[in-house]
Short mmCIF file of C-alpha atoms in Angstrom, two decimals:
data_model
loop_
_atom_site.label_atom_id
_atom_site.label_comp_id
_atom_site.label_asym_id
_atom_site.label_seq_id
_atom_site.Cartn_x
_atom_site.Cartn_y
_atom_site.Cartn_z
CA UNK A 13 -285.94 -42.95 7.29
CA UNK A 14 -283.41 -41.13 5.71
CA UNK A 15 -282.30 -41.24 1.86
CA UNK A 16 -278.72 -43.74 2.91
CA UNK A 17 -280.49 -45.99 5.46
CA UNK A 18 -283.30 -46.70 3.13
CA UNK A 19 -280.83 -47.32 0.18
CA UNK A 20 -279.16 -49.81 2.41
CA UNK A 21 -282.31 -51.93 2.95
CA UNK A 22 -283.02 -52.18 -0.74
CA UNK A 23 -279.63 -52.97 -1.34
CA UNK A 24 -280.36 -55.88 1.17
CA UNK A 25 -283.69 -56.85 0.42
CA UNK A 26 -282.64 -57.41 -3.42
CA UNK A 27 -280.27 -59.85 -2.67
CA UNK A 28 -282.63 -62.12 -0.82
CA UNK A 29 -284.84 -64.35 -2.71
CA UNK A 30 -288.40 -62.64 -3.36
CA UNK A 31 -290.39 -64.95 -0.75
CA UNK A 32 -288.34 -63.35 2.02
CA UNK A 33 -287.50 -59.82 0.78
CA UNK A 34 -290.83 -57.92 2.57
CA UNK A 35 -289.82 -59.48 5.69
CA UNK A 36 -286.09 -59.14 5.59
CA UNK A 37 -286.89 -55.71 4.52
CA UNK A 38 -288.61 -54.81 7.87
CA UNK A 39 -286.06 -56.38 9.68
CA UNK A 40 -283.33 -54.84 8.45
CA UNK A 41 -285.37 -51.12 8.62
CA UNK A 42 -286.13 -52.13 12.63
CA UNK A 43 -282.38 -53.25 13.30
CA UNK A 44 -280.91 -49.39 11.75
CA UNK A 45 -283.39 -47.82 13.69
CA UNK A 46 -282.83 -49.55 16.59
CA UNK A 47 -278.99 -49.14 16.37
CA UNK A 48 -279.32 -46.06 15.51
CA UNK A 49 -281.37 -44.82 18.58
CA UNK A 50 -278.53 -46.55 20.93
CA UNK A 51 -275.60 -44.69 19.40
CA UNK A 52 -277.79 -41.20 19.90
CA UNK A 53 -277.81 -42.54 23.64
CA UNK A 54 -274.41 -43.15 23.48
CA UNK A 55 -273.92 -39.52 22.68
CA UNK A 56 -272.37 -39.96 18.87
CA UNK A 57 -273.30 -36.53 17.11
CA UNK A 58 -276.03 -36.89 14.94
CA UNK A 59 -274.65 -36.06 12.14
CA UNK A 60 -272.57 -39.35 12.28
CA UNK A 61 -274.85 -41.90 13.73
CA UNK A 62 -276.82 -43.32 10.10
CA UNK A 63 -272.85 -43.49 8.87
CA UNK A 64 -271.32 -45.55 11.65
CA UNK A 65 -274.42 -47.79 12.11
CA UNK A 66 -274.50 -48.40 7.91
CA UNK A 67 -270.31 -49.50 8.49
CA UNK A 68 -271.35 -51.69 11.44
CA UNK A 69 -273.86 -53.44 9.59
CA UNK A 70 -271.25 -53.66 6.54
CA UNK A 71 -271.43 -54.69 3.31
CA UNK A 72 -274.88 -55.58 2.01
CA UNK A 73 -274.77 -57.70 0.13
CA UNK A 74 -272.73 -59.76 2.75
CA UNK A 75 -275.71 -59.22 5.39
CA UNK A 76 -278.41 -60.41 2.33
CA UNK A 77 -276.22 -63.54 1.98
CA UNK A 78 -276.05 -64.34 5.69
CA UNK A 79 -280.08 -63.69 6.06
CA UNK A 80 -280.72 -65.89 3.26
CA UNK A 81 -277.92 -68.28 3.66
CA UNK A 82 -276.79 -68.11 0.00
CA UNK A 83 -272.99 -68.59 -0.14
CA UNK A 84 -270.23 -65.63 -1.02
CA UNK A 85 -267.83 -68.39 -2.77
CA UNK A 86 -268.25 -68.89 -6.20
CA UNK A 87 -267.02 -72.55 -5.81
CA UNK A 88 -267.18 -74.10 -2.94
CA UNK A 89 -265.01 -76.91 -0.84
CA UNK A 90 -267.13 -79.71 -1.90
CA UNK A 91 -266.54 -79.05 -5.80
CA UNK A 92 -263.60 -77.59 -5.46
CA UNK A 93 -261.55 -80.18 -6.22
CA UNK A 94 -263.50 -81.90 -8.84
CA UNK A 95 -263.20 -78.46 -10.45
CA UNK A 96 -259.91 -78.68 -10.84
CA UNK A 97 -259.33 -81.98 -11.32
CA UNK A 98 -261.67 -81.69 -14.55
CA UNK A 99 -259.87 -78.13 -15.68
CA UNK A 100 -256.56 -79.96 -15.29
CA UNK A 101 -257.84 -82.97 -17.60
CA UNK A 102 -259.64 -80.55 -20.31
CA UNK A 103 -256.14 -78.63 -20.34
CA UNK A 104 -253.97 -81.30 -20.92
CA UNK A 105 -256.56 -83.49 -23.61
CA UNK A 106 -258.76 -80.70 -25.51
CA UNK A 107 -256.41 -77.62 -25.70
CA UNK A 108 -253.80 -79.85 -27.61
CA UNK A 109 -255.83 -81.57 -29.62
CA UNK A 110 -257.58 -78.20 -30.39
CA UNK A 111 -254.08 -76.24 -31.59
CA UNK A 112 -253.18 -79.11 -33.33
CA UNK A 113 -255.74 -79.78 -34.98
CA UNK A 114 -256.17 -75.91 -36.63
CA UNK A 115 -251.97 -76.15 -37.01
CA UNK A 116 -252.86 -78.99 -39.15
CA UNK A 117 -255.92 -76.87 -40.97
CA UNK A 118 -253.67 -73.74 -41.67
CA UNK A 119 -250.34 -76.12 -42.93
CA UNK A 120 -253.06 -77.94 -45.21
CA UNK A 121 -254.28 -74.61 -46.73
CA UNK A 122 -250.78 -74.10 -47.72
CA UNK A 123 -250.56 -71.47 -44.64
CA UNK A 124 -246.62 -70.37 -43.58
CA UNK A 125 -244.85 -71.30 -40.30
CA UNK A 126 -245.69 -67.57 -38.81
CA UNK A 127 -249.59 -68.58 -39.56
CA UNK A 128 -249.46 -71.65 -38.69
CA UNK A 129 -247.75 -71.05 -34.93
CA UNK A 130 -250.06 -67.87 -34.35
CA UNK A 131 -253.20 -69.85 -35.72
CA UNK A 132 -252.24 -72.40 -32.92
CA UNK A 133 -251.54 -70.12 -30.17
CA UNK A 134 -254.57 -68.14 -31.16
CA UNK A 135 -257.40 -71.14 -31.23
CA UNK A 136 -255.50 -72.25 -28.09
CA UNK A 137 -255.94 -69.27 -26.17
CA UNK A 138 -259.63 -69.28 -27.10
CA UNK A 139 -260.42 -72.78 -26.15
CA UNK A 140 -258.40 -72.26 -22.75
CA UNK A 141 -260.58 -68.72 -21.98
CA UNK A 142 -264.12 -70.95 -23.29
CA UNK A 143 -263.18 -74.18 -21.11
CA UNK A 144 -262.58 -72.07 -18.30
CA UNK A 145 -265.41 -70.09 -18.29
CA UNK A 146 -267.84 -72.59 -19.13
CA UNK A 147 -266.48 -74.82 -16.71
CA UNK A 148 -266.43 -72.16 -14.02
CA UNK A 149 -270.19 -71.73 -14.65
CA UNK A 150 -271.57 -74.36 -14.39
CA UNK A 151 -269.78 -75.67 -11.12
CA UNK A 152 -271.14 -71.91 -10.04
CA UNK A 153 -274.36 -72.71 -10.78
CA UNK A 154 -274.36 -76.76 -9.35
CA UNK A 155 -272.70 -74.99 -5.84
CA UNK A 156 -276.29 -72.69 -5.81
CA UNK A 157 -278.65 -75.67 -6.64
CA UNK A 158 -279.98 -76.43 -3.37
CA UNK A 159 -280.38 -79.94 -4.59
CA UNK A 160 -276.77 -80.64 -5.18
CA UNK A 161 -275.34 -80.21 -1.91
CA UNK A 162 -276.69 -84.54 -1.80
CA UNK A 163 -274.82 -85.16 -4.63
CA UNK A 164 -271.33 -84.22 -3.23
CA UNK A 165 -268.75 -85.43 -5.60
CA UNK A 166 -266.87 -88.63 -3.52
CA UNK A 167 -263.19 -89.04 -3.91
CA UNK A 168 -261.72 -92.55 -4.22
CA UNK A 169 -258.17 -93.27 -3.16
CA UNK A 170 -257.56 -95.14 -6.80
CA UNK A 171 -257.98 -92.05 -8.45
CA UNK A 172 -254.33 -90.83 -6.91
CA UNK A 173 -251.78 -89.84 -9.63
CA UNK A 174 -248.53 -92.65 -9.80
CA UNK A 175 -245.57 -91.02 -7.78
CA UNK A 176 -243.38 -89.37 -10.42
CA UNK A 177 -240.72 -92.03 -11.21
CA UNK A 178 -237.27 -91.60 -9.99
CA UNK A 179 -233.95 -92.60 -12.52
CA UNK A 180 -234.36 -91.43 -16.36
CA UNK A 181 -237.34 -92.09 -18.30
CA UNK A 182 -236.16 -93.78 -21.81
CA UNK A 183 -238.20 -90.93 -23.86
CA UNK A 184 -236.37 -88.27 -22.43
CA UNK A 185 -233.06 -89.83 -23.14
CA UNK A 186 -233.74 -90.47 -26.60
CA UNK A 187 -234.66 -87.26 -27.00
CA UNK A 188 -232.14 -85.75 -25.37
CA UNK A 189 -229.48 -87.97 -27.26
CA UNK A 190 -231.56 -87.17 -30.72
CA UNK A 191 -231.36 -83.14 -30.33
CA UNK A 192 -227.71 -83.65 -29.20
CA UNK A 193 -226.65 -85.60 -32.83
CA UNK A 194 -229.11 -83.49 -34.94
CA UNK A 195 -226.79 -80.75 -33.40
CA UNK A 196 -222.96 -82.67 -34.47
CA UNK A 197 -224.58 -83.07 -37.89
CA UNK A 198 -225.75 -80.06 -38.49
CA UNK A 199 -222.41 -77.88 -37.71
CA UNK A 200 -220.32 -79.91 -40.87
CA UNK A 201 -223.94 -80.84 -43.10
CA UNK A 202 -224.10 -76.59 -43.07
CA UNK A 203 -220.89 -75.91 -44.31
CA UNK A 204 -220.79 -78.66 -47.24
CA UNK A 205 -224.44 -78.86 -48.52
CA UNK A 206 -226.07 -75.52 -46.96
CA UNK A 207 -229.58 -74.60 -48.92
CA UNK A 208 -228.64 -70.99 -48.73
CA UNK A 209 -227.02 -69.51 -51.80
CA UNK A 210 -225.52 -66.44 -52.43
CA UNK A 211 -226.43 -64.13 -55.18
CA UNK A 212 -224.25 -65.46 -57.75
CA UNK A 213 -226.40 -68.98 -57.11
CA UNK A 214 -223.17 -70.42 -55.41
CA UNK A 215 -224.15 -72.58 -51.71
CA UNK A 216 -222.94 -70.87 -48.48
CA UNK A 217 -222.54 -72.26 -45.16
CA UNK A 218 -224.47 -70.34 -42.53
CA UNK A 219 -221.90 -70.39 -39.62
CA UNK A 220 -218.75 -68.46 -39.99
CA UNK A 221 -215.97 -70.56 -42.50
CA UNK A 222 -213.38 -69.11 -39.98
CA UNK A 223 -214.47 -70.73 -36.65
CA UNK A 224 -213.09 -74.12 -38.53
CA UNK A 225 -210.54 -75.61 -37.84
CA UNK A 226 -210.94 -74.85 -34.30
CA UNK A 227 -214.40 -73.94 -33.09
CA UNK A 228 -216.58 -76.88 -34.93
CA UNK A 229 -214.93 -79.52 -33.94
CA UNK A 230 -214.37 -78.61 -30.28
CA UNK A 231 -218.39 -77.54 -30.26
CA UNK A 232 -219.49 -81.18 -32.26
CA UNK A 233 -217.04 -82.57 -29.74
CA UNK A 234 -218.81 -81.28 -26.61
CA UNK A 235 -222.52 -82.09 -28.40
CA UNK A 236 -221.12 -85.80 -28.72
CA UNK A 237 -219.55 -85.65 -25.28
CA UNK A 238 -223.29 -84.64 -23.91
CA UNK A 239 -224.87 -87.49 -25.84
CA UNK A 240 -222.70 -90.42 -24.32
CA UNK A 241 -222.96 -88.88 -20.87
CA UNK A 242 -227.15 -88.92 -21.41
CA UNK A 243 -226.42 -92.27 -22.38
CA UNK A 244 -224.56 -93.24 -19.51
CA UNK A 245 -226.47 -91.55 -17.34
CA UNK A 246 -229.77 -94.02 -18.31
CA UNK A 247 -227.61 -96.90 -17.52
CA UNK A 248 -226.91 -95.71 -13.98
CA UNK A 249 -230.26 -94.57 -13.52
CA UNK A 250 -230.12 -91.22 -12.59
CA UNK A 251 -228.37 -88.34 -11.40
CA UNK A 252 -225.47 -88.76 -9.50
CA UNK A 253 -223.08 -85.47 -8.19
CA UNK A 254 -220.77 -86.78 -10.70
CA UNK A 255 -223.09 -86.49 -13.29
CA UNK A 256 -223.83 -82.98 -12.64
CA UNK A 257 -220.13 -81.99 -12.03
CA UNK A 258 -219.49 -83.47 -15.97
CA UNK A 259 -223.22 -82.30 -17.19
CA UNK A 260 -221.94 -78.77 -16.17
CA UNK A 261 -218.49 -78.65 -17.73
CA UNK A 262 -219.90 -80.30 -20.89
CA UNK A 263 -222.83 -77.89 -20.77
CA UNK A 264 -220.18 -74.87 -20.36
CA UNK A 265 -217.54 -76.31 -23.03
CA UNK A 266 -220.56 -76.08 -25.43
CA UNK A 267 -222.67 -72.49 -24.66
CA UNK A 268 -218.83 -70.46 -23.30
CA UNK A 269 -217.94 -70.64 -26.93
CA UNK A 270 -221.23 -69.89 -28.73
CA UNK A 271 -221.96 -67.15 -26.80
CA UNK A 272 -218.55 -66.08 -26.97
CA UNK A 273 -218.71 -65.77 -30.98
CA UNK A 274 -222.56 -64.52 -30.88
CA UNK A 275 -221.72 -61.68 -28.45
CA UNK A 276 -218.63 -60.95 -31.01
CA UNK A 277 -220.41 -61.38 -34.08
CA UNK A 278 -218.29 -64.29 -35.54
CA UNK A 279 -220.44 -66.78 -35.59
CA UNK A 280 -222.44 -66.36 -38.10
CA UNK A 281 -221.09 -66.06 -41.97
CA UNK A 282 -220.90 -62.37 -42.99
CA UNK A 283 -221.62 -63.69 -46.33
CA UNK A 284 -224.82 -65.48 -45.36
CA UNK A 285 -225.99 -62.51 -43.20
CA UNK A 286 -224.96 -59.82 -46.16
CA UNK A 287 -227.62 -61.95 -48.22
CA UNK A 288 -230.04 -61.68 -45.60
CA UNK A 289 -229.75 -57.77 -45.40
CA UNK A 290 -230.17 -57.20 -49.38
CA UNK A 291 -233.14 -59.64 -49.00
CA UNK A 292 -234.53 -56.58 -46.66
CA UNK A 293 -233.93 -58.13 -43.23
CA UNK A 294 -231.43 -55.47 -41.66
CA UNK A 295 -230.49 -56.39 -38.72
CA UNK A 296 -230.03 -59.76 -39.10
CA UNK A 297 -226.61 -59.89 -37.72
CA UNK A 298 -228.28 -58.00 -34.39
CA UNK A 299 -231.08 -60.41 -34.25
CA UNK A 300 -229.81 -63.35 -34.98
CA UNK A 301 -226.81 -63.15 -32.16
CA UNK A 302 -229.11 -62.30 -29.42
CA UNK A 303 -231.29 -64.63 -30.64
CA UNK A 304 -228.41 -67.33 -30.30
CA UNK A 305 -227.37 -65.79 -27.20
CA UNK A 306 -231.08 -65.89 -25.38
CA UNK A 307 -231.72 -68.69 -25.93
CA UNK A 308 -228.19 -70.34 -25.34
CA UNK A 309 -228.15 -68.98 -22.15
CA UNK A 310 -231.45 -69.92 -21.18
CA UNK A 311 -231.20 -73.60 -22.32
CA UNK A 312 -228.08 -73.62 -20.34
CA UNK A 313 -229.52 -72.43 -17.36
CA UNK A 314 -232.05 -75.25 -17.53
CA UNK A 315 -229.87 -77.66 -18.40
CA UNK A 316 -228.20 -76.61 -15.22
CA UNK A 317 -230.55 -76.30 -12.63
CA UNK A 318 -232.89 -79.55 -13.39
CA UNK A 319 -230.02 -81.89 -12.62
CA UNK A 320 -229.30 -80.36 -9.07
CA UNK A 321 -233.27 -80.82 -8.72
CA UNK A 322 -233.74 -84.41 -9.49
CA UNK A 323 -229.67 -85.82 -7.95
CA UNK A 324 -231.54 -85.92 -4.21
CA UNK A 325 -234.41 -87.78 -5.72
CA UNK A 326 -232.21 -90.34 -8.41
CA UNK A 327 -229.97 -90.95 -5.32
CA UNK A 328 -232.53 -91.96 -3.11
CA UNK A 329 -234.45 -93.81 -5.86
CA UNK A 330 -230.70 -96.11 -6.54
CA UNK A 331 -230.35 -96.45 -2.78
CA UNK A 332 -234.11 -97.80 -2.10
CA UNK A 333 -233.59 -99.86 -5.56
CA UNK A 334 -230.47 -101.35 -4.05
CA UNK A 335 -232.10 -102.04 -0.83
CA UNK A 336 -235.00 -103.78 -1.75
CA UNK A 337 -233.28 -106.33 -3.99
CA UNK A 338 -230.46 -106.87 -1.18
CA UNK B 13 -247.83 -59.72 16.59
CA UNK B 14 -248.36 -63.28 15.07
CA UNK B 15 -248.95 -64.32 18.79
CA UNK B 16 -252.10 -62.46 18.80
CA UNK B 17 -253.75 -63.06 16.07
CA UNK B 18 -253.45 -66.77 16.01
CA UNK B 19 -254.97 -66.46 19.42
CA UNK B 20 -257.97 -64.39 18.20
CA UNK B 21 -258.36 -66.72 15.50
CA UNK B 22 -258.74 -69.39 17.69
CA UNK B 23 -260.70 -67.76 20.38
CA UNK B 24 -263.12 -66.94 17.35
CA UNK B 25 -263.52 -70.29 16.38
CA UNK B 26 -264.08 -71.24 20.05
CA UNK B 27 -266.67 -68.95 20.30
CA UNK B 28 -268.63 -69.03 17.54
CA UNK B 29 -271.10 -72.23 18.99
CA UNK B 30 -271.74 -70.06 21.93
CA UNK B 31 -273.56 -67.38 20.21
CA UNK B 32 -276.82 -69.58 19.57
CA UNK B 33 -276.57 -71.31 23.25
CA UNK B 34 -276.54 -67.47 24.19
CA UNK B 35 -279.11 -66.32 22.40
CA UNK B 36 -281.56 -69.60 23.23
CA UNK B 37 -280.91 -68.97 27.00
CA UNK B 38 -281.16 -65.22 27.14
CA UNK B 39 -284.72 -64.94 24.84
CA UNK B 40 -286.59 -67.29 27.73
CA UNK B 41 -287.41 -63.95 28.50
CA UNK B 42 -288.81 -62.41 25.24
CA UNK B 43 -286.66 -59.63 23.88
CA UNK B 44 -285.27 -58.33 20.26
CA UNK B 45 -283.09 -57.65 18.72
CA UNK B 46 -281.18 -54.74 19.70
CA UNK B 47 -281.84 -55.68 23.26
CA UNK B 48 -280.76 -59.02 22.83
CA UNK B 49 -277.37 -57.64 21.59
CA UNK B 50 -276.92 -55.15 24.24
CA UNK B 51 -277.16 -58.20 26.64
CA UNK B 52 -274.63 -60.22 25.69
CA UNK B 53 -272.40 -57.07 25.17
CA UNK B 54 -272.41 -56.51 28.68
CA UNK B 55 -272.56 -60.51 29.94
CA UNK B 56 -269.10 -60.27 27.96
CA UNK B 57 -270.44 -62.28 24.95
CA UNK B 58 -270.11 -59.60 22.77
CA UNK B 59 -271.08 -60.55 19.03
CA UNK B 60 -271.44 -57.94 15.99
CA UNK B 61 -274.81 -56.28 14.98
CA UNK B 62 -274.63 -58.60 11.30
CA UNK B 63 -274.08 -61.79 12.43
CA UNK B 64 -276.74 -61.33 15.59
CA UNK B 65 -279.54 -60.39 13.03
CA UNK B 66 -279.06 -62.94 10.41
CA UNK B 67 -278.82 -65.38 13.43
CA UNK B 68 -282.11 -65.12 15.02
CA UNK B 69 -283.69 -65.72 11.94
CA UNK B 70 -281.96 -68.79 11.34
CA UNK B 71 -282.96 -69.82 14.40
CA UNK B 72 -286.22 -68.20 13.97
CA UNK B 73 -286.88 -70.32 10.70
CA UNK B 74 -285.43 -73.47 12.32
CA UNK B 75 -288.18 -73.39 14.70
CA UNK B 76 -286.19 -72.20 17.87
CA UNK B 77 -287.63 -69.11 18.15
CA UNK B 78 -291.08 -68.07 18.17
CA UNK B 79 -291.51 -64.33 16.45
CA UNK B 80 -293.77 -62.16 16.17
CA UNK B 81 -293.71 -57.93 15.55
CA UNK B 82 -294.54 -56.28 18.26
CA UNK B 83 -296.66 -53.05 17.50
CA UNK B 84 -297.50 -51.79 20.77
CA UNK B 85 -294.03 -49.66 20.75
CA UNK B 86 -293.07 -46.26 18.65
CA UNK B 87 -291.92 -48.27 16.08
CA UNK B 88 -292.98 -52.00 15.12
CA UNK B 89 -290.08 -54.56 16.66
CA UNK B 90 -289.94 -58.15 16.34
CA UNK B 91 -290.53 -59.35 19.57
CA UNK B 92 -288.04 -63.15 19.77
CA UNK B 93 -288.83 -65.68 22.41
CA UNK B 94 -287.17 -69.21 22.60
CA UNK B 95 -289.53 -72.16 21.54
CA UNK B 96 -290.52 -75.56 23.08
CA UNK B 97 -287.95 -77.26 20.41
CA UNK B 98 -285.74 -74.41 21.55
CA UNK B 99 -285.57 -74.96 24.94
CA UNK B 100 -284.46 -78.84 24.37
CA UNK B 101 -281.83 -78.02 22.05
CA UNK B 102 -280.90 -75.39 24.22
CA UNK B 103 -280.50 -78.43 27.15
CA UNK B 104 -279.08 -80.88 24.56
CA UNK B 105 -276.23 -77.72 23.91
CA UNK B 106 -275.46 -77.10 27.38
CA UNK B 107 -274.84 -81.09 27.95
CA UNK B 108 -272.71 -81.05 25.02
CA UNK B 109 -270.93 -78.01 26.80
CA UNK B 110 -270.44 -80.01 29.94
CA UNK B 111 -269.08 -82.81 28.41
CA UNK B 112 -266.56 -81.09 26.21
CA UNK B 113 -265.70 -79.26 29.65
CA UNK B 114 -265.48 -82.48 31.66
CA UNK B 115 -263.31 -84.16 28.90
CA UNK B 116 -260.68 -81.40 28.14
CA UNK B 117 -259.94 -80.64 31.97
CA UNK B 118 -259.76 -84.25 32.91
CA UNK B 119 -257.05 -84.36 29.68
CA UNK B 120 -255.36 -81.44 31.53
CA UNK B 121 -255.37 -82.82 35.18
CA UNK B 122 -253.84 -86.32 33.88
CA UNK B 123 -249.97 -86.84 34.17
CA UNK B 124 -249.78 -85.07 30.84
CA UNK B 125 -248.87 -87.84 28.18
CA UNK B 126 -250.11 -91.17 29.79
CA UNK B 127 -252.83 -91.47 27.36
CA UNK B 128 -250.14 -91.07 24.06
CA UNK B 129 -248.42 -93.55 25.92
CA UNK B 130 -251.22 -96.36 26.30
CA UNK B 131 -251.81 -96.13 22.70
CA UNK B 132 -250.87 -99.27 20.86
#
């Protein structure tokens, strides 16, 4: 037997458990021969023959599995789910708890807010890699116990997750409604008691003095507007296309305009970002707009898009509400 | 085509019980494996080299073959013929075959949706 045929039946036989590698071994030998002899028949050049009948038998480790019935799936259908299920569950309970918990380690040991965000990213990262491989492994290893295939995980119809709710949850308007007036109070709190100081000691407001008496009080206008729509918009629980149509003009009144001044470099106070660039930093101005601007943009696409998701669902949600009580 | 290979999907899928009802009938007459293969290539149950192999010894170490190497030859073969145990699941197969046969064409030959209709 030549040097590639014989190659191929160790490459089989080691993948087969030890009580049946002599045997499997002979088979396999027998079966190349064999196939072999019939393609010289057939009139394939010799040269070719051990090739084609190697690729016809295929992949060897493939053949070992099917001769010893071992499976080529590291997880299989039965554990399948019960391997995610319990990835899902370690993700959402261990990896916060995890993050926060060395957050709370590196703040404690007087660490600063770079520190303490990459600390928590970091140790996150590493948990999520550890509970994934661990977990992987061991469901590997329970799918190639012979004795587990008895001890098939069962599924119980109580264990399905609630239907998301339709209408507006009360945490999200709160929050929403929260972020809006942190927002209104910060645009006048910044001009009149700003921590910043200039080098002479004196307080400076952070956003441009010249965007008042215009800008300020059209953008705390539009922050208040949004609040009393979110507002609203729990009382009529839900989405509705009226909603959106007013969510997106509010939305627009609000990010047109900071954009607007980012992208023209007015909204900031040149004094405030002078002090930043003798401090060393200098391209504030450069960073901070597009900063403003990313972000502005993206929270406006958001804001944007997740209404025209959930309007189907609220509407349907108010019309089953209605029906059922009438 | 999409056509096509949903069809060969299926036909695969169809198929894949026959090989061991093949194999049971065609080794009443001892044979191995090579020759067994060559068989149902030209009966027009044509079934590739690795799954054939693996097969008959699954079958071979549930008991429904009877093996043995043959050393009489050139070269030592093993020499497959289909057992006592074989034989009856071989006949258990074949009325399992029958039935499945019986059932779908007597589905076809009914007016085609009386029996969604009598369903409560």
């Amino acid at each position: 037997m030549s040097s590639l045929s014989s190659r191929y039946v160790t490459a089989v036989s080691r993948s087969v458990p030890e009580s049946q590698r002599e045997d499997v071994e002979a088979e396999v030998a027998a079966a190349i021969a064999d196939l072999r002899e019939a393609r010289l028949d057939a009139g394939t050049p010799p040269e070719d023959v051990e090739r084609a009948v190697l690729l016809e038998l295929g992949d060897p480790m493939r053949l070992a599995a099917d001769y010893s019935n071992k499976p080529l799936h590291l997880i299989g259908p039965d554990y399948f789910p019960t391997y995610i299920r319990l990835l899902k569950i370690l993700a959402a309970t261990v990896l916060p708890v995890v993050a926060f918990a060395v957050m709370l380690g590196k703040l404690l040991s007087g660490g600063d807010a770079g520190e303490i965000a990459s600390g928590g990213i970091i140790a996150g990262l590493g948990v999520a890699m550890h509970m994934f491989f661990w977990v992987t492994l061991i469901f590997a290893l329970i799918e190639r116990n012979p004795g587990s295939k008895e001890a098939k995980p069962k599924w119980d119809p109580t264990t399905l997750p609630d239907t998301p709710p339709g209408g507006v949850r009360l945490g999200d308007t709160i929050a929403a409604i929260l972020v809006a007036l942190v927002a209104v109070a910060y645009l006048p709190w910044q001009h009149f008691n700003s921590p910043f100081t200039d080098a002479q000691g004196q307080s400076m407001p952070t956003l441009n003095t010249e965007l008042w008496p215009f800008w300020i009080p059209l953008l705390m206008l539009g922050l208040l507007a949004t609040a009393v729509l979110e507002f609203i918009r729990y009382r009529a629980g839900g989405w509705s296309w009226r909603f959106v149509a007013i969510n997106a003009i509010l939305e627009l009144l609000v990010a047109v305009p900071v954009v607007w001044l980012a992208a023209t470099d007015s909204l900031f106070e040149p004094r405030f970002i002078g002090r930043l660039v003798t401090e060393g930093w200098l391209d504030a101005s450069l960073h901070l707009n597009v900063t403003i601007i990313i972000i502005t943009i993206g929270v406006v696409i958001w804001n944007l898009i997740d209404p025209l998701r959930k309007v189907r669902r609220d509407t349907a949600m108010r019309a089953k509400r209605v029906g059922s009580l009438g | 085509m999409i056509y096509e290979e949903v069809l060969s999907g299926h036909q695969q899928e169809l198929r894949r019980g026959t090989v061991v009802m093949a194999a049971l009938a065609t080794l009443e007459t001892p044979g191995y494996g090579y020759g067994l293969l060559a068989v149902l290539e030209k009966s027009g149950l044509s079934v590739d080299a690795n799954t054939l192999y693996p097969l008959l010894r699954r079958l071979e170490k549930q008991g429904l073959l009877d093996a043995e190497w043959d050393t009489t030859e050139s070269r030592p073969r093993k020499m497959y013929k289909t057992s006592q145990s074989g034989r009856s699941l071989l006949d258990s197969l074949t009325a399992e075959w029958n039935y499945l046969a019986t059932s779908l064409n007597a589905l076809r030959s009914e007016e085609p949706n009386t029996p969604l209709k009598e369903l409560p």
